[in-house]
PDB file of C-alpha atoms in Angstrom:
ATOM      1  CA  UNK J   1      70.630  18.926 -31.671  1.00  0.00           C
ATOM      2  CA  UNK J   2      70.060  22.527 -30.818  1.00  0.00           C
ATOM      3  CA  UNK J   3      72.960  24.428 -29.287  1.00  0.00           C
ATOM      4  CA  UNK J   4      72.347  26.613 -26.258  1.00  0.00           C
ATOM      5  CA  UNK J   5      74.947  28.624 -24.372  1.00  0.00           C
ATOM      6  CA  UNK J   6      74.346  30.078 -20.911  1.00  0.00           C
ATOM      7  CA  UNK J   7      76.315  32.968 -19.486  1.00  0.00           C
ATOM      8  CA  UNK J   8      76.078  35.563 -16.761  1.00  0.00           C
ATOM      9  CA  UNK J   9      76.684  33.456 -13.691  1.00  0.00           C
ATOM     10  CA  UNK J  10      79.176  34.318 -11.001  1.00  0.00           C
ATOM     11  CA  UNK J  11      79.701  35.141  -7.363  1.00  0.00           C
ATOM     12  CA  UNK J  12      77.315  37.665  -5.835  1.00  0.00           C
ATOM     13  CA  UNK J  13      76.555  38.766  -2.300  1.00  0.00           C
ATOM     14  CA  UNK J  14      73.167  38.075  -0.726  1.00  0.00           C
ATOM     15  CA  UNK J  15      70.672  40.649  -1.914  1.00  0.00           C
ATOM     16  CA  UNK J  16      72.510  41.143  -5.185  1.00  0.00           C
ATOM     17  CA  UNK J  17      71.366  40.568  -8.753  1.00  0.00           C
ATOM     18  CA  UNK J  18      72.477  38.635 -11.784  1.00  0.00           C
ATOM     19  CA  UNK J  19      71.110  38.323 -15.288  1.00  0.00           C
ATOM     20  CA  UNK J  20      71.615  34.981 -16.934  1.00  0.00           C
ATOM     21  CA  UNK J  21      71.557  34.692 -20.701  1.00  0.00           C
ATOM     22  CA  UNK J  22      70.654  31.737 -22.868  1.00  0.00           C
ATOM     23  CA  UNK J  23      71.818  32.232 -26.437  1.00  0.00           C
ATOM     24  CA  UNK J  24      71.059  30.001 -29.375  1.00  0.00           C
ATOM     25  CA  UNK J  25      72.994  29.313 -32.511  1.00  0.00           C
ATOM     26  CA  UNK J  26      71.626  27.874 -35.700  1.00  0.00           C
ATOM     27  CA  UNK J  27      67.982  28.135 -34.768  1.00  0.00           C
ATOM     28  CA  UNK J  28      65.408  30.678 -33.639  1.00  0.00           C
ATOM     29  CA  UNK J  29      64.628  30.567 -29.937  1.00  0.00           C
ATOM     30  CA  UNK J  30      61.211  32.105 -30.517  1.00  0.00           C
ATOM     31  CA  UNK J  31      60.055  28.814 -32.011  1.00  0.00           C
ATOM     32  CA  UNK J  32      60.762  26.923 -28.787  1.00  0.00           C
ATOM     33  CA  UNK J  33      59.581  26.914 -25.242  1.00  0.00           C
ATOM     34  CA  UNK J  34      62.590  27.731 -23.071  1.00  0.00           C
ATOM     35  CA  UNK J  35      63.002  26.591 -19.518  1.00  0.00           C
ATOM     36  CA  UNK J  36      65.503  27.546 -16.854  1.00  0.00           C
ATOM     37  CA  UNK J  37      66.454  24.824 -14.384  1.00  0.00           C
ATOM     38  CA  UNK J  38      68.953  24.683 -11.566  1.00  0.00           C
ATOM     39  CA  UNK J  39      70.813  22.019  -9.671  1.00  0.00           C
ATOM     40  CA  UNK J  40      72.477  22.546  -6.337  1.00  0.00           C
ATOM     41  CA  UNK J  41      75.111  20.132  -4.990  1.00  0.00           C
ATOM     42  CA  UNK J  42      73.501  16.987  -3.665  1.00  0.00           C
ATOM     43  CA  UNK J  43      70.056  18.001  -4.872  1.00  0.00           C
ATOM     44  CA  UNK J  44      67.896  17.105  -7.825  1.00  0.00           C
ATOM     45  CA  UNK J  45      67.518  19.398 -10.773  1.00  0.00           C
ATOM     46  CA  UNK J  46      64.517  21.667 -10.348  1.00  0.00           C
ATOM     47  CA  UNK J  47      62.545  23.864 -12.683  1.00  0.00           C
ATOM     48  CA  UNK J  48      62.991  27.572 -12.116  1.00  0.00           C
ATOM     49  CA  UNK J  49      61.112  29.398 -14.831  1.00  0.00           C
ATOM     50  CA  UNK J  50      59.788  28.980 -18.329  1.00  0.00           C
ATOM     51  CA  UNK J  51      58.634  31.061 -21.266  1.00  0.00           C
ATOM     52  CA  UNK J  52      56.471  29.508 -23.940  1.00  0.00           C
ATOM     53  CA  UNK J  53      56.390  30.196 -27.654  1.00  0.00           C
ATOM     54  CA  UNK J  54      53.342  32.353 -26.979  1.00  0.00           C
ATOM     55  CA  UNK J  55      55.258  34.435 -24.453  1.00  0.00           C
ATOM     56  CA  UNK J  56      53.496  32.987 -21.440  1.00  0.00           C
ATOM     57  CA  UNK J  57      55.695  32.891 -18.349  1.00  0.00           C
ATOM     58  CA  UNK J  58      55.748  30.362 -15.568  1.00  0.00           C
ATOM     59  CA  UNK J  59      57.651  30.304 -12.302  1.00  0.00           C
ATOM     60  CA  UNK J  60      57.909  27.060 -10.413  1.00  0.00           C
ATOM     61  CA  UNK J  61      59.345  27.822  -7.045  1.00  0.00           C
ATOM     62  CA  UNK J  62      57.404  29.981  -4.601  1.00  0.00           C
ATOM     63  CA  UNK J  63      60.575  31.445  -3.114  1.00  0.00           C
ATOM     64  CA  UNK J  64      61.533  32.806  -6.532  1.00  0.00           C
ATOM     65  CA  UNK J  65      58.276  34.548  -7.320  1.00  0.00           C
ATOM     66  CA  UNK J  66      58.735  38.269  -7.424  1.00  0.00           C
ATOM     67  CA  UNK J  67      62.504  37.878  -7.579  1.00  0.00           C
ATOM     68  CA  UNK J  68      63.132  36.045 -10.867  1.00  0.00           C
ATOM     69  CA  UNK J  69      61.880  37.230 -14.247  1.00  0.00           C
ATOM     70  CA  UNK J  70      62.226  35.466 -17.573  1.00  0.00           C
ATOM     71  CA  UNK J  71      62.172  37.333 -20.872  1.00  0.00           C
ATOM     72  CA  UNK J  72      63.028  37.017 -24.539  1.00  0.00           C
ATOM     73  CA  UNK J  73      65.001  39.322 -26.822  1.00  0.00           C
ATOM     74  CA  UNK J  74      64.038  38.335 -30.332  1.00  0.00           C
ATOM     75  CA  UNK J  75      66.651  40.533 -31.991  1.00  0.00           C
ATOM     76  CA  UNK J  76      69.436  38.886 -29.998  1.00  0.00           C
ATOM     77  CA  UNK J  77      67.897  35.408 -30.156  1.00  0.00           C
ATOM     78  CA  UNK J  78      68.411  35.199 -26.410  1.00  0.00           C
ATOM     79  CA  UNK J  79      66.339  34.367 -23.353  1.00  0.00           C
ATOM     80  CA  UNK J  80      67.206  36.006 -20.056  1.00  0.00           C
ATOM     81  CA  UNK J  81      66.636  35.154 -16.431  1.00  0.00           C
ATOM     82  CA  UNK J  82      66.840  38.248 -14.274  1.00  0.00           C
ATOM     83  CA  UNK J  83      67.486  37.273 -10.673  1.00  0.00           C
ATOM     84  CA  UNK J  84      67.124  39.866  -7.925  1.00  0.00           C
ATOM     85  CA  UNK J  85      67.393  39.731  -4.147  1.00  0.00           C
ATOM     86  CA  UNK J  86      69.517  36.639  -4.402  1.00  0.00           C
ATOM     87  CA  UNK J  87      69.808  34.333  -1.415  1.00  0.00           C
ATOM     88  CA  UNK J  88      72.453  31.753  -0.490  1.00  0.00           C
ATOM     89  CA  UNK J  89      69.927  29.016  -1.234  1.00  0.00           C
ATOM     90  CA  UNK J  90      69.843  30.184  -4.864  1.00  0.00           C
ATOM     91  CA  UNK J  91      73.383  28.857  -5.247  1.00  0.00           C
ATOM     92  CA  UNK J  92      73.363  26.261  -8.029  1.00  0.00           C
ATOM     93  CA  UNK J  93      74.311  25.541 -11.595  1.00  0.00           C
ATOM     94  CA  UNK J  94      71.669  27.102 -13.816  1.00  0.00           C
ATOM     95  CA  UNK J  95      70.752  25.527 -17.129  1.00  0.00           C
ATOM     96  CA  UNK J  96      68.551  26.637 -19.980  1.00  0.00           C
ATOM     97  CA  UNK J  97      66.752  24.086 -22.102  1.00  0.00           C
ATOM     98  CA  UNK J  98      64.647  24.139 -25.246  1.00  0.00           C
ATOM     99  CA  UNK J  99      61.619  22.116 -26.222  1.00  0.00           C
ATOM    100  CA  UNK J 100      59.591  22.102 -29.400  1.00  0.00           C
ATOM    101  CA  UNK J 101      56.326  22.541 -27.531  1.00  0.00           C
ATOM    102  CA  UNK J 102      54.006  25.497 -27.209  1.00  0.00           C
ATOM    103  CA  UNK J 103      53.321  25.410 -23.493  1.00  0.00           C
ATOM    104  CA  UNK J 104      55.461  25.660 -20.401  1.00  0.00           C
ATOM    105  CA  UNK J 105      56.160  22.493 -18.482  1.00  0.00           C
ATOM    106  CA  UNK J 106      58.320  21.857 -15.449  1.00  0.00           C
ATOM    107  CA  UNK J 107      59.417  18.332 -16.319  1.00  0.00           C
ATOM    108  CA  UNK J 108      63.054  18.383 -17.365  1.00  0.00           C
ATOM    109  CA  UNK J 109      62.773  15.198 -19.395  1.00  0.00           C
ATOM    110  CA  UNK J 110      60.479  16.984 -21.846  1.00  0.00           C
ATOM    111  CA  UNK J 111      63.326  19.309 -22.833  1.00  0.00           C
ATOM    112  CA  UNK J 112      65.688  17.528 -25.240  1.00  0.00           C
ATOM    113  CA  UNK J 113      68.222  20.323 -25.739  1.00  0.00           C
ATOM    114  CA  UNK J 114      70.338  21.741 -22.918  1.00  0.00           C
ATOM    115  CA  UNK J 115      73.136  24.199 -22.427  1.00  0.00           C
ATOM    116  CA  UNK J 116      76.275  23.450 -20.439  1.00  0.00           C
ATOM    117  CA  UNK J 117      75.160  25.431 -17.394  1.00  0.00           C
ATOM    118  CA  UNK J 118      76.455  28.483 -15.590  1.00  0.00           C
ATOM    119  CA  UNK J 119      77.426  28.571 -11.919  1.00  0.00           C
ATOM    120  CA  UNK J 120      75.668  31.010  -9.605  1.00  0.00           C
ATOM    121  CA  UNK J 121      77.118  31.386  -6.128  1.00  0.00           C
ATOM    122  CA  UNK J 122      75.467  33.619  -3.558  1.00  0.00           C
ATOM    123  CA  UNK J 123      77.733  34.180  -0.618  1.00  0.00           C
ATOM    124  CA  UNK J 124      79.100  36.923   1.568  1.00  0.00           C
TER     125      UNK J 124
END
């Protein structure tokens, strides 16, 4: 199983920014489609963003468009999720996941490899 490690979460005030990282060990992230998902307390896990092996991006929640940006750093074997203008409703545990597919999908069950998650709390 592929190993993914998220980092970069924390407590931030509304309107602030965070950059989440998804690092891989033992394999090359470029060969996988990477998705970011989040799960808030009492809610189902939802797809946030995705970047395919071809570098095509997808964002799945209208409220995130224009605020969240996904990117890859090949040299660091890391995928990032830049989150700006954060809102209290963005509070959740954020997970990255990898799938050996070439296109972005929002269905979590299609991603077999997951990180442990990183907590993002947006509060004043």
